[in-house]
């Protein structure tokens, strides 16, 4: 009897212990051969159930035909059904302790029916032939923190649609999205959650099947093809991952066997269930899920959603509606231990992976290793920088001098963590307006302001993220049910903004000074930090060899024809980028001629140069001859 794909007692023990990080290899539905007969083996965890049966079209949804066998007191149920084939739909029929019968989707299913249907589908993940060996080898060997990282965040359902409003599938997206992102100069695509979810409007953040890539856009093999195409084009893939909570839909994880199982308490703000991190089996399920996406789909990173809501027992609860931990604190000790173990396991199996925390507080050491007391992520979204920056950019010009600190405060903590600077989907929905529309002033000033904002992001220490549509100046807020307004690129200013983003992205990739020392004061120093009256910032970025770029940013619509800038050495300086160039839609106040550093001390430097500083413009300058 061939039982190599069946659950062993040792594996069940590890699952109950919380250390079975490859549970997807045995739990769920798997096509196997027993006594020379092909069929499907099922395994599920339902410790409170009186009875579990497998039902589907193959038995006319009559559970009596296929009862599962309980494996002692482990809570695990198993069954082999001979002659069952790939593509069969199924659910689990569970008789609860209270005597009611419920139907549940398989938590470990690899594929599900297209919504609004909710059944699981027997699917074999094997068989896809990957062509990304060179990429995977490079990923293992590179030092991530010393590489450029520029992320294009995408919601696949609304990046672009067919004329009738239907979705592009994974393979169509591979043919259209991948070359676009490559041409635009990004290094990675970040995908809003692709785990199966019932409601389009949740954007994927309310999951029912964590191991099933959503069938909205095709099959699991289709998604593998998309990721493979990304890798062969030199693009990494980051997936948004939601381990903090899940939706209450009746067919999902909630009250899975009639009682709370995967969940602990309800999430007051989001109308969902929080995962119960005190249950070790939940660790096996979720850490195994992270391993699954890296191992089976070759993803390069996970952006972990809602980390703050996991860490804090009082998150969204006010002052009194929460229970302290055993030490009287607000920290969720089980969730902290879970996140540390999650990152340890991922980096053990997948060196070079990206584990990115969406953490919005000043929680210490998010990106420090667990052995130093940290959470173990290698990046954290810099929400403070994002909030301060957008607040400043939305301020009208005559009041900016009073808010200059919003631009400079971030450098007080810029190197306390490994940061990503995000202009994400969350900033362009729910009445927040698009990035372009946040900019004050007339039509020209809005575009100039957005170019300046994106230049500031590129030059500020930290890796970069921009949500789709921001690169060509979508005017309306993001709407998940509609395609981006690509017709705007037929208009000159939108088309020129798109060209600007492409050019500054490629500049970022070329210039090591903008990313090689992102994590240290060695890579950054202020030149002009207190010039609130003119709303000007000037600073220097350096690489590991000591090469440097000078960055000057003017946040006022005033033109300064003779701006003097302190420089560290004498020599010939040349402007290499100007956001005000006419090809970008600017007024073309550019510095075409090189200038010689004069022995006039300025900005605390022994030499200085004089250059044009354009209105609402940013310039980047290089020493071209010493």
Coordinates of C-alpha atoms in Angstrom, one line a residue:
X1 CA 0.0 0.0 0.0
X2 CA 1.5 3.4 -1.1
X3 CA 0.9 5.8 1.7
X4 CA 3.7 8.3 1.3
X5 CA 1.3 11.2 0.9
X6 CA -0.8 10.2 4.0
X7 CA -0.4 11.9 7.3
X8 CA 1.8 10.0 9.7
X9 CA 1.4 10.0 13.5
X10 CA 4.6 12.0 13.7
X11 CA 3.3 14.7 11.4
X12 CA 0.1 15.0 13.3
X13 CA 2.1 15.4 16.5
X14 CA 4.1 18.2 14.9
X15 CA 0.9 19.8 13.7
X16 CA -0.6 19.8 17.2
X17 CA 2.7 21.0 18.6
X18 CA 2.7 24.0 16.2
X19 CA 5.9 23.1 14.3
X20 CA 4.5 21.3 11.1
X21 CA 5.5 24.0 8.7
X22 CA 4.7 22.0 5.6
X23 CA 1.2 20.9 6.7
X24 CA -0.1 21.7 3.2
X25 CA 1.7 18.6 1.9
X26 CA -0.7 16.3 3.8
X27 CA -3.7 18.3 4.9
X28 CA -6.4 19.2 2.5
X29 CA -7.0 17.1 -0.7
X30 CA -4.2 15.3 -2.5
X31 CA -4.4 12.8 -5.4
X32 CA -2.6 9.7 -4.4
X33 CA -2.4 6.0 -5.4
X34 CA -3.3 3.2 -2.9
X35 CA -3.0 -0.4 -4.0
X36 CA -2.5 0.7 -7.6
X37 CA -5.8 2.7 -7.5
X38 CA -5.7 6.5 -7.9
X39 CA -7.9 8.6 -5.7
X40 CA -7.9 11.6 -3.4
X41 CA -6.8 11.6 0.3
X42 CA -8.5 14.2 2.6
X43 CA -7.2 15.4 5.9
X44 CA -8.8 18.1 8.1
X45 CA -8.6 19.5 11.7
X46 CA -11.9 19.7 13.5
X47 CA -11.4 18.7 17.2
X48 CA -14.9 19.6 18.4
X49 CA -16.8 17.8 15.6
X50 CA -18.9 14.7 16.3
X51 CA -18.6 13.6 12.7
X52 CA -17.0 14.9 9.5
X53 CA -17.9 13.8 6.0
X54 CA -16.7 14.7 2.5
X55 CA -19.5 15.8 0.2
X56 CA -19.5 17.0 -3.4
X57 CA -21.0 16.4 -6.9
X58 CA -19.3 13.0 -7.0
X59 CA -21.7 11.7 -4.2
X60 CA -24.6 14.0 -4.9
X61 CA -23.7 15.9 -1.7
X62 CA -24.7 12.9 0.5
X63 CA -22.3 12.7 3.4
X64 CA -23.2 9.2 4.5
X65 CA -21.3 7.8 1.5
X66 CA -17.9 9.2 2.6
X67 CA -17.4 9.6 6.4
X68 CA -14.0 10.6 7.6
X69 CA -12.0 8.7 10.3
X70 CA -11.0 10.5 13.5
X71 CA -7.3 10.1 14.4
X72 CA -7.4 9.5 18.1
X73 CA -7.7 12.7 20.2
X74 CA -5.6 14.8 17.8
X75 CA -8.6 16.6 16.3
X76 CA -7.5 15.3 12.8
X77 CA -9.9 13.5 10.4
X78 CA -8.8 11.6 7.3
X79 CA -10.3 9.7 4.4
X80 CA -9.2 8.2 1.1
X81 CA -11.8 8.1 -1.7
X82 CA -10.7 5.9 -4.6
X83 CA -11.2 6.9 -8.3
X84 CA -11.8 10.5 -7.4
X85 CA -10.2 12.9 -10.0
X86 CA -8.6 16.3 -10.2
X87 CA -11.3 19.0 -10.7
X88 CA -13.9 17.5 -8.4
X89 CA -15.6 20.1 -6.1
X90 CA -16.1 19.3 -2.5
X91 CA -16.8 20.6 1.0
X92 CA -16.7 19.1 4.5
X93 CA -20.0 18.3 6.2
X94 CA -19.5 18.7 9.9
X95 CA -21.8 17.6 12.7
X96 CA -21.1 20.0 15.5
X97 CA -21.1 19.2 19.3
X98 CA -24.4 21.1 19.4
X99 CA -25.9 18.7 16.9
X100 CA -26.2 21.0 13.9
X101 CA -24.8 20.3 10.5
X102 CA -22.6 22.8 8.7
X103 CA -20.8 22.8 5.3
X104 CA -17.2 24.2 5.2
X105 CA -14.6 25.0 2.6
X106 CA -11.3 23.2 3.0
X107 CA -8.9 25.5 4.8
X108 CA -6.0 23.8 2.9
X109 CA -7.6 23.7 -0.5
X110 CA -5.3 24.8 -3.4
X111 CA -8.2 25.9 -5.6
X112 CA -11.8 27.1 -5.1
X113 CA -14.8 27.8 -7.3
X114 CA -15.2 31.2 -8.8
X115 CA -17.2 33.5 -6.5
X116 CA -20.1 33.6 -5.6
X117 CA -19.7 29.8 -5.5
X118 CA -17.7 28.6 -2.5
X119 CA -16.8 25.0 -2.8
X120 CA -13.2 23.7 -2.8
X121 CA -11.7 22.1 -5.9
X122 CA -9.3 19.1 -6.0
X123 CA -6.2 20.5 -7.6
X124 CA -2.7 19.1 -8.2
X125 CA 0.0 21.9 -7.9
X126 CA 2.7 19.8 -9.5
X127 CA 3.4 19.9 -13.2
X128 CA 4.3 23.5 -13.7
X129 CA 7.8 23.8 -15.2
X130 CA 9.6 26.8 -13.8
X131 CA 12.0 28.9 -15.9
X132 CA 13.3 31.2 -13.1
X133 CA 16.3 29.2 -11.8
X134 CA 18.7 32.1 -12.5
X135 CA 16.5 34.5 -10.6
X136 CA 16.1 32.1 -7.6
X137 CA 19.9 31.6 -7.4
X138 CA 20.5 35.3 -7.5
X139 CA 17.9 35.9 -4.8
X140 CA 19.6 33.5 -2.4
X141 CA 23.0 35.1 -2.9
X142 CA 22.3 38.8 -2.9
X143 CA 22.4 41.1 0.2
X144 CA 18.9 42.5 0.1
X145 CA 19.5 45.6 2.1
X146 CA 22.3 46.8 -0.2
X147 CA 20.2 46.5 -3.4
X148 CA 17.6 48.9 -4.9
X149 CA 14.0 48.2 -4.0
X150 CA 11.3 50.1 -5.9
X151 CA 7.9 48.5 -5.6
X152 CA 4.8 48.9 -7.8
X153 CA 1.8 48.0 -5.8
X154 CA -1.1 46.5 -7.8
X155 CA -4.7 45.4 -7.4
X156 CA -4.9 42.9 -10.3
X157 CA -8.7 43.3 -10.7
X158 CA -8.5 47.0 -11.5
X159 CA -5.1 47.6 -13.0
X160 CA -6.6 47.1 -16.4
X161 CA -9.8 45.4 -17.5
X162 CA -11.4 44.1 -20.7
X163 CA -13.7 46.6 -22.5
X164 CA -16.7 44.8 -21.0
X165 CA -15.4 45.3 -17.4
X166 CA -14.3 41.7 -16.9
X167 CA -10.9 40.9 -15.3
X168 CA -7.7 40.1 -17.1
X169 CA -6.6 36.7 -16.2
X170 CA -3.1 35.8 -14.8
X171 CA -1.7 35.0 -18.2
X172 CA -3.0 38.2 -19.8
X173 CA -1.6 40.1 -16.9
X174 CA 1.8 38.4 -17.5
X175 CA 1.7 39.7 -21.1
X176 CA 0.6 43.3 -20.2
X177 CA 1.6 44.2 -16.6
X178 CA 5.0 42.6 -16.5
X179 CA 6.6 44.4 -19.5
X180 CA 5.0 47.7 -18.3
X181 CA 6.5 47.4 -14.8
X182 CA 9.8 46.4 -16.3
X183 CA 9.9 49.3 -18.7
X184 CA 8.9 51.7 -15.9
X185 CA 12.0 50.8 -13.9
X186 CA 10.5 49.1 -10.9
X187 CA 12.3 46.2 -9.2
X188 CA 9.2 44.5 -7.6
X189 CA 5.5 44.1 -8.0
X190 CA 3.5 43.9 -4.8
X191 CA 0.1 42.3 -5.2
X192 CA -2.9 43.0 -3.0
X193 CA -4.0 39.7 -1.4
X194 CA -4.6 36.9 -3.8
X195 CA -5.8 34.3 -1.3
X196 CA -9.4 33.3 -2.0
X197 CA -11.9 35.8 -0.7
X198 CA -15.7 36.1 -1.3
X199 CA -16.1 39.9 -1.6
X200 CA -14.4 41.9 -4.4
X201 CA -14.7 45.1 -2.3
X202 CA -12.6 43.7 0.5
X203 CA -9.6 43.9 -2.0
X204 CA -8.6 40.5 -0.8
X205 CA -8.1 41.4 2.9
X206 CA -10.9 39.2 4.2
X207 CA -9.8 35.7 3.3
X208 CA -11.6 32.4 3.4
X209 CA -9.0 30.0 1.8
X210 CA -5.4 30.9 2.6
X211 CA -3.8 28.2 0.4
X212 CA -6.0 28.9 -2.6
X213 CA -4.9 31.6 -5.1
X214 CA -8.1 33.3 -6.1
X215 CA -9.9 31.8 -9.0
X216 CA -11.1 35.2 -10.2
X217 CA -8.0 35.4 -12.5
X218 CA -7.4 31.8 -13.3
X219 CA -5.9 28.6 -12.0
X220 CA -2.9 28.1 -9.6
X221 CA -0.7 27.2 -12.6
X222 CA -1.8 30.4 -14.3
X223 CA -0.5 32.4 -11.3
X224 CA 2.7 30.4 -11.3
X225 CA 3.1 31.5 -15.0
X226 CA 2.6 35.1 -14.0
X227 CA 5.2 35.0 -11.3
X228 CA 7.6 33.0 -13.5
X229 CA 7.3 35.7 -16.2
X230 CA 8.0 38.4 -13.5
X231 CA 11.2 36.6 -12.5
X232 CA 12.4 36.1 -16.1
X233 CA 11.8 39.8 -16.7
X234 CA 14.0 40.6 -13.6
X235 CA 11.0 41.6 -11.4
X236 CA 10.4 40.3 -7.8
X237 CA 6.9 39.5 -6.5
X238 CA 5.7 40.5 -3.1
X239 CA 2.3 39.2 -1.9
X240 CA 0.1 40.9 0.6
X241 CA -0.6 38.4 3.4
X242 CA -3.2 38.7 6.1
X243 CA -2.5 36.6 9.3
X244 CA -4.2 39.0 11.7
X245 CA -7.8 38.3 10.9
X246 CA -10.3 36.6 8.6
X247 CA -13.8 37.1 7.5
X248 CA -16.9 35.6 9.1
X249 CA -18.5 34.1 6.0
X250 CA -20.3 30.8 6.9
X251 CA -18.3 28.6 4.6
X252 CA -14.9 29.9 5.9
X253 CA -12.7 29.4 8.9
X254 CA -15.0 31.0 11.5
X255 CA -16.6 28.5 14.0
X256 CA -15.1 25.8 11.7
X257 CA -16.3 22.8 13.7
X258 CA -19.1 24.6 15.4
X259 CA -16.9 26.3 18.1
X260 CA -14.1 28.9 18.0
X261 CA -11.1 27.1 16.5
X262 CA -8.9 29.2 14.3
X263 CA -10.2 32.4 15.9
X264 CA -10.0 34.0 19.3
X265 CA -12.0 37.2 19.7
X266 CA -13.8 39.3 17.2
X267 CA -12.1 42.3 15.5
X268 CA -14.1 45.3 16.7
X269 CA -13.1 47.6 13.9
X270 CA -13.1 45.3 10.9
X271 CA -16.0 43.0 11.6
X272 CA -13.8 39.9 11.3
X273 CA -12.3 37.3 13.6
X274 CA -8.8 37.5 14.9
X275 CA -6.6 34.4 14.7
X276 CA -6.0 32.7 18.1
X277 CA -2.2 32.7 18.5
X278 CA -2.4 30.8 21.7
X279 CA -3.4 27.7 19.7
X280 CA -0.3 25.9 18.4
X281 CA -2.2 24.4 15.5
X282 CA -2.9 27.9 14.2
X283 CA 0.9 28.4 14.1
X284 CA 1.3 25.3 12.0
X285 CA -1.5 26.5 9.7
X286 CA -0.3 30.1 9.2
X287 CA 3.5 29.6 9.3
X288 CA 3.0 26.7 6.9
X289 CA 1.0 29.1 4.7
X290 CA 3.8 31.5 4.5
X291 CA 6.2 28.7 3.6
X292 CA 3.7 27.5 1.0
X293 CA 3.7 30.7 -0.9
X294 CA 7.5 30.8 -1.0
X295 CA 7.9 27.2 -1.8
X296 CA 5.1 26.5 -4.3
X297 CA 4.7 29.9 -6.0
X298 CA 8.3 31.2 -5.7
X299 CA 7.1 34.5 -4.2
X300 CA 10.0 36.8 -3.1
X301 CA 8.3 38.4 -0.1
X302 CA 5.3 38.8 2.0
X303 CA 4.0 42.2 3.2
X304 CA 2.3 41.2 6.5
X305 CA -0.9 43.2 6.9
X306 CA -2.1 44.7 10.1
X307 CA 0.9 43.8 12.3
X308 CA -0.1 46.6 14.8
X309 CA -3.6 45.0 15.3
X310 CA -1.8 41.7 16.1
X311 CA 0.7 43.2 18.6
X312 CA -1.7 45.2 20.7
X313 CA -4.5 43.7 22.9
X314 CA -6.2 47.1 23.0
X315 CA -6.0 47.8 19.3
X316 CA -9.2 49.7 18.3
X317 CA -10.8 49.0 21.7
X318 CA -10.6 52.2 23.6
X319 CA -9.5 52.4 27.2
X320 CA -11.5 49.7 29.0
X321 CA -12.7 47.0 26.6
X322 CA -9.6 44.8 26.6
X323 CA -7.9 42.4 28.9
X324 CA -4.2 42.9 29.8
X325 CA -1.6 40.2 29.4
X326 CA -0.3 38.2 32.4
X327 CA 2.1 41.1 33.2
X328 CA -0.6 43.8 33.0
X329 CA 0.5 45.1 29.7
X330 CA -1.2 45.7 26.4
X331 CA 1.2 43.5 24.4
X332 CA -0.2 40.2 22.9
X333 CA 2.6 37.9 24.0
X334 CA 1.4 35.0 21.9
X335 CA 1.2 37.1 18.7
X336 CA 4.7 38.5 19.4
X337 CA 6.1 35.0 19.7
X338 CA 4.2 33.9 16.6
X339 CA 5.7 36.7 14.5
X340 CA 9.2 36.0 15.7
X341 CA 8.9 32.3 14.9
X342 CA 7.3 33.1 11.5
X343 CA 10.3 35.2 10.4
X344 CA 12.8 32.7 11.8
X345 CA 11.2 29.9 9.8
X346 CA 10.9 31.9 6.5
X347 CA 14.5 33.1 6.6
X348 CA 15.7 29.6 7.5
X349 CA 14.1 28.1 4.4
X350 CA 14.3 31.1 2.1
X351 CA 17.5 33.2 2.4
X352 CA 17.0 36.4 0.5
X353 CA 13.3 36.6 1.2
X354 CA 11.5 39.9 2.0
X355 CA 9.3 40.0 5.2
X356 CA 7.7 43.4 5.4
X357 CA 5.6 44.6 8.4
X358 CA 2.8 47.0 8.0
X359 CA 3.3 48.4 11.5
X360 CA 2.0 51.9 12.2
X361 CA 3.3 52.7 15.7
X362 CA 6.7 53.2 17.3
X363 CA 6.9 49.6 18.4
X364 CA 10.7 49.1 18.8
X365 CA 12.9 46.7 16.9
X366 CA 10.4 45.5 14.3
X367 CA 13.3 44.9 11.9
X368 CA 15.8 43.6 14.4
X369 CA 16.4 39.8 14.8
X370 CA 14.6 37.9 17.6
X371 CA 17.9 37.1 19.3
X372 CA 18.2 40.9 19.9
X373 CA 14.7 41.1 21.1
X374 CA 13.2 42.2 17.7
X375 CA 10.3 40.8 15.7
X376 CA 12.6 39.6 12.9
X377 CA 11.2 41.4 9.8
X378 CA 13.7 42.8 7.4
X379 CA 11.5 45.8 6.4
X380 CA 8.8 47.9 7.9
X381 CA 6.5 50.4 6.2
X382 CA 7.4 53.9 7.4
X383 CA 3.9 55.1 8.1
X384 CA 5.1 58.1 10.1
X385 CA 7.1 59.4 7.1
X386 CA 4.1 58.9 4.8
X387 CA 1.6 60.7 7.0
X388 CA 3.9 63.6 7.7
X389 CA 4.9 64.0 4.1
X390 CA 1.4 63.9 2.7
X391 CA 0.2 66.3 5.4
X392 CA 2.9 68.7 4.4
X393 CA 2.2 68.3 0.6
X394 CA -1.5 69.0 1.1
X395 CA -0.7 72.2 3.0
X396 CA -1.1 75.4 0.9
X397 CA 2.1 77.2 0.0
X398 CA 1.7 80.2 2.2
X399 CA 1.5 78.0 5.3
X400 CA 4.3 75.6 4.5
X401 CA 6.9 77.6 6.3
X402 CA 5.1 76.8 9.6
X403 CA 5.2 73.0 8.9
X404 CA 8.7 72.5 7.7
X405 CA 9.4 70.0 10.5
X406 CA 7.0 67.6 8.8
X407 CA 9.7 67.1 6.2
X408 CA 12.7 66.9 8.5
X409 CA 11.4 64.9 11.5
X410 CA 11.7 61.6 9.8
X411 CA 15.5 61.8 9.9
X412 CA 15.4 61.6 13.7
X413 CA 14.4 57.9 13.3
X414 CA 15.2 57.0 9.7
X415 CA 17.8 54.5 10.6
X416 CA 16.2 53.0 13.7
X417 CA 14.5 50.4 11.4
X418 CA 14.9 49.2 7.8
X419 CA 12.2 51.2 6.2
X420 CA 10.1 51.2 3.0
X421 CA 8.5 54.5 2.1
X422 CA 4.9 53.7 1.0
X423 CA 2.4 55.7 -1.0
X424 CA 0.0 52.8 -1.0
X425 CA -3.6 52.0 -1.9
X426 CA -4.7 53.1 1.5
X427 CA -3.8 56.7 0.8
X428 CA -5.9 57.1 -2.4
X429 CA -9.3 55.8 -1.3
X430 CA -12.2 56.6 1.1
X431 CA -12.3 60.4 0.5
X432 CA -8.5 60.8 0.7
X433 CA -8.2 61.8 -2.9
X434 CA -5.5 60.7 -5.4
X435 CA -1.9 61.7 -5.0
X436 CA -2.3 64.2 -7.8
X437 CA -5.4 65.7 -6.4
X438 CA -3.8 66.1 -2.9
X439 CA -1.4 68.6 -4.4
X440 CA -2.6 72.3 -3.9
X441 CA -2.7 74.9 -6.6
X442 CA -3.7 75.0 -10.3
X443 CA -3.3 72.3 -12.9
X444 CA 0.4 73.0 -13.5
X445 CA 1.2 73.2 -9.8
X446 CA -0.5 69.9 -9.1
X447 CA 1.7 68.1 -11.6
X448 CA 4.8 69.9 -10.4
X449 CA 4.0 69.1 -6.8
X450 CA 3.6 65.4 -7.6
X451 CA 6.8 65.2 -9.5
X452 CA 8.5 66.9 -6.5
X453 CA 6.9 64.5 -4.0
X454 CA 8.1 61.5 -6.0
X455 CA 11.6 62.9 -6.3
X456 CA 11.6 63.5 -2.5
X457 CA 10.6 59.8 -2.0
X458 CA 13.3 58.5 -4.3
X459 CA 16.0 60.6 -2.7
X460 CA 15.0 60.1 1.0
X461 CA 16.6 57.1 2.8
X462 CA 14.5 54.0 2.6
X463 CA 13.1 51.7 -0.1
X464 CA 10.2 52.8 -2.2
X465 CA 6.6 51.8 -2.9
X466 CA 4.0 53.5 -5.2
X467 CA 0.4 52.3 -5.8
X468 CA -0.7 51.9 -9.4
X469 CA -2.1 55.0 -11.1
X470 CA 0.1 57.3 -9.2
X471 CA 2.7 57.1 -11.9
X472 CA 0.6 58.8 -14.5
X473 CA -1.5 61.0 -12.2
X474 CA -4.8 59.4 -11.9
X475 CA -7.1 62.2 -10.8
X476 CA -9.9 60.3 -9.2
X477 CA -9.5 58.0 -6.1
X478 CA -8.8 54.4 -6.8
X479 CA -12.0 52.4 -7.4
X480 CA -11.5 48.7 -7.1
X481 CA -14.4 47.8 -9.4
X482 CA -13.1 49.9 -12.4
X483 CA -9.9 49.9 -14.5
X484 CA -7.4 52.7 -14.0
X485 CA -8.1 55.6 -16.3
X486 CA -5.4 54.8 -18.9
X487 CA -7.0 57.2 -21.3
X488 CA -5.4 60.0 -19.3
X489 CA -2.0 59.1 -20.8
X490 CA -3.4 60.5 -24.1
X491 CA -3.1 63.9 -22.4
X492 CA 0.2 65.7 -22.4
X493 CA 0.7 66.3 -18.7
X494 CA -0.2 62.8 -17.6
X495 CA 1.9 61.3 -20.4
X496 CA 4.9 63.5 -19.3
X497 CA 4.4 62.5 -15.6
X498 CA 4.5 58.9 -16.6
X499 CA 7.7 59.5 -18.5
X500 CA 9.1 61.4 -15.4
X501 CA 8.4 58.4 -13.2
X502 CA 10.1 56.0 -15.6
X503 CA 13.2 58.2 -15.8
X504 CA 13.5 58.8 -12.1
X505 CA 13.0 55.1 -11.4
X506 CA 15.8 54.2 -13.8
X507 CA 18.0 57.0 -12.3
X508 CA 17.4 55.3 -8.9
X509 CA 18.5 52.0 -10.2
X510 CA 21.7 53.4 -11.6
X511 CA 22.8 55.6 -8.7
X512 CA 24.1 53.5 -5.8
X513 CA 24.2 56.6 -3.6
X514 CA 20.4 56.5 -3.5
X515 CA 20.2 53.0 -2.0
X516 CA 23.4 51.3 -1.0
X517 CA 23.6 52.9 2.5
X518 CA 19.9 53.4 3.1
X519 CA 20.3 52.1 6.6
X520 CA 22.9 54.4 8.0
X521 CA 24.0 58.0 8.6
X522 CA 27.0 57.1 6.4
X523 CA 24.7 57.4 3.4
X524 CA 23.0 60.7 4.3
X525 CA 23.9 64.2 5.6
X526 CA 21.9 67.4 5.7
X527 CA 23.1 70.5 3.9
X528 CA 20.2 72.9 4.3
X529 CA 17.7 71.6 6.8
X530 CA 16.3 74.7 8.5
X531 CA 15.3 76.8 5.5
X532 CA 11.6 77.0 6.3
X533 CA 11.3 80.5 4.9
X534 CA 12.0 79.3 1.4
X535 CA 10.7 75.8 2.0
X536 CA 13.9 74.3 0.7
X537 CA 15.6 71.1 1.7
X538 CA 19.1 70.1 0.6
X539 CA 21.0 67.0 1.5
X540 CA 23.7 64.6 0.4
X541 CA 23.4 60.9 -0.4
X542 CA 26.5 58.6 -0.5
X543 CA 27.4 55.1 -1.6
X544 CA 29.9 52.7 0.0
X545 CA 32.8 54.0 -2.1
X546 CA 32.2 57.6 -1.0
X547 CA 30.6 58.8 -4.2
X548 CA 27.8 61.3 -3.5
X549 CA 24.8 63.0 -5.0
X550 CA 23.5 66.5 -3.9
X551 CA 19.7 66.8 -3.7
X552 CA 17.9 70.2 -3.5
X553 CA 14.1 70.3 -3.2
X554 CA 12.0 73.5 -3.5
X555 CA 8.5 73.1 -2.0
X556 CA 7.4 76.6 -3.1
X557 CA 6.2 77.8 -6.5
X558 CA 8.9 80.5 -6.4
X559 CA 11.8 80.4 -8.8
X560 CA 15.3 80.9 -7.2
X561 CA 17.6 81.8 -10.1
X562 CA 20.8 82.1 -7.9
X563 CA 20.5 79.4 -5.3
X564 CA 23.8 78.8 -3.5
X565 CA 24.5 75.3 -2.3
X566 CA 27.4 74.2 -0.1
X567 CA 29.5 71.3 -1.4
X568 CA 32.2 69.2 0.3
X569 CA 34.9 69.4 -2.3
X570 CA 36.0 71.7 -5.1
X571 CA 35.5 70.4 -8.6
X572 CA 33.1 70.4 -11.5
X573 CA 29.4 69.7 -10.7
X574 CA 26.7 68.8 -13.2
X575 CA 22.9 68.6 -12.8
X576 CA 21.9 65.1 -13.7
X577 CA 18.1 65.3 -13.0
X578 CA 15.6 68.1 -12.8
X579 CA 11.9 67.6 -12.1
X580 CA 11.2 70.9 -13.9
X581 CA 12.5 69.8 -17.3
X582 CA 10.1 70.5 -20.2
X583 CA 10.0 66.8 -21.1
X584 CA 8.4 66.2 -17.7
X585 CA 5.9 69.0 -18.1
X586 CA 7.9 71.6 -16.2
X587 CA 8.9 75.2 -17.0
X588 CA 12.4 74.1 -18.1
X589 CA 14.4 76.0 -15.5
X590 CA 17.2 73.5 -15.8
X591 CA 21.0 73.8 -15.3
X592 CA 22.5 72.7 -18.6
X593 CA 26.0 73.9 -17.9
X594 CA 28.4 72.4 -15.4
X595 CA 29.7 74.7 -12.6
X596 CA 32.9 74.9 -10.7
X597 CA 32.9 74.7 -6.9
X598 CA 33.9 78.1 -5.5
X599 CA 35.9 78.5 -2.3
X600 CA 33.0 80.2 -0.6
X601 CA 32.0 78.3 2.5
X602 CA 28.3 77.6 2.7
X603 CA 25.9 75.2 4.5
X604 CA 28.7 74.1 6.7
X605 CA 30.8 73.1 3.7
X606 CA 34.1 74.5 2.6
X607 CA 33.0 75.2 -1.0
X608 CA 29.8 76.1 -2.8
X609 CA 28.1 76.3 -6.2
X610 CA 25.3 78.5 -7.5
X611 CA 22.5 77.1 -9.6
X612 CA 18.9 77.7 -10.7
X613 CA 16.3 76.2 -8.4
X614 CA 13.1 75.7 -10.2
X615 CA 9.6 76.3 -8.8
X616 CA 8.1 73.3 -7.0
X617 CA 11.2 71.5 -8.3
X618 CA 13.9 69.1 -7.3
X619 CA 17.4 68.9 -8.7
X620 CA 20.0 66.1 -8.3
X621 CA 23.7 67.1 -8.8
X622 CA 26.8 65.0 -9.3
X623 CA 30.5 65.8 -9.0
X624 CA 31.8 65.0 -12.4
X625 CA 35.5 66.0 -12.1
X626 CA 37.5 66.5 -8.9

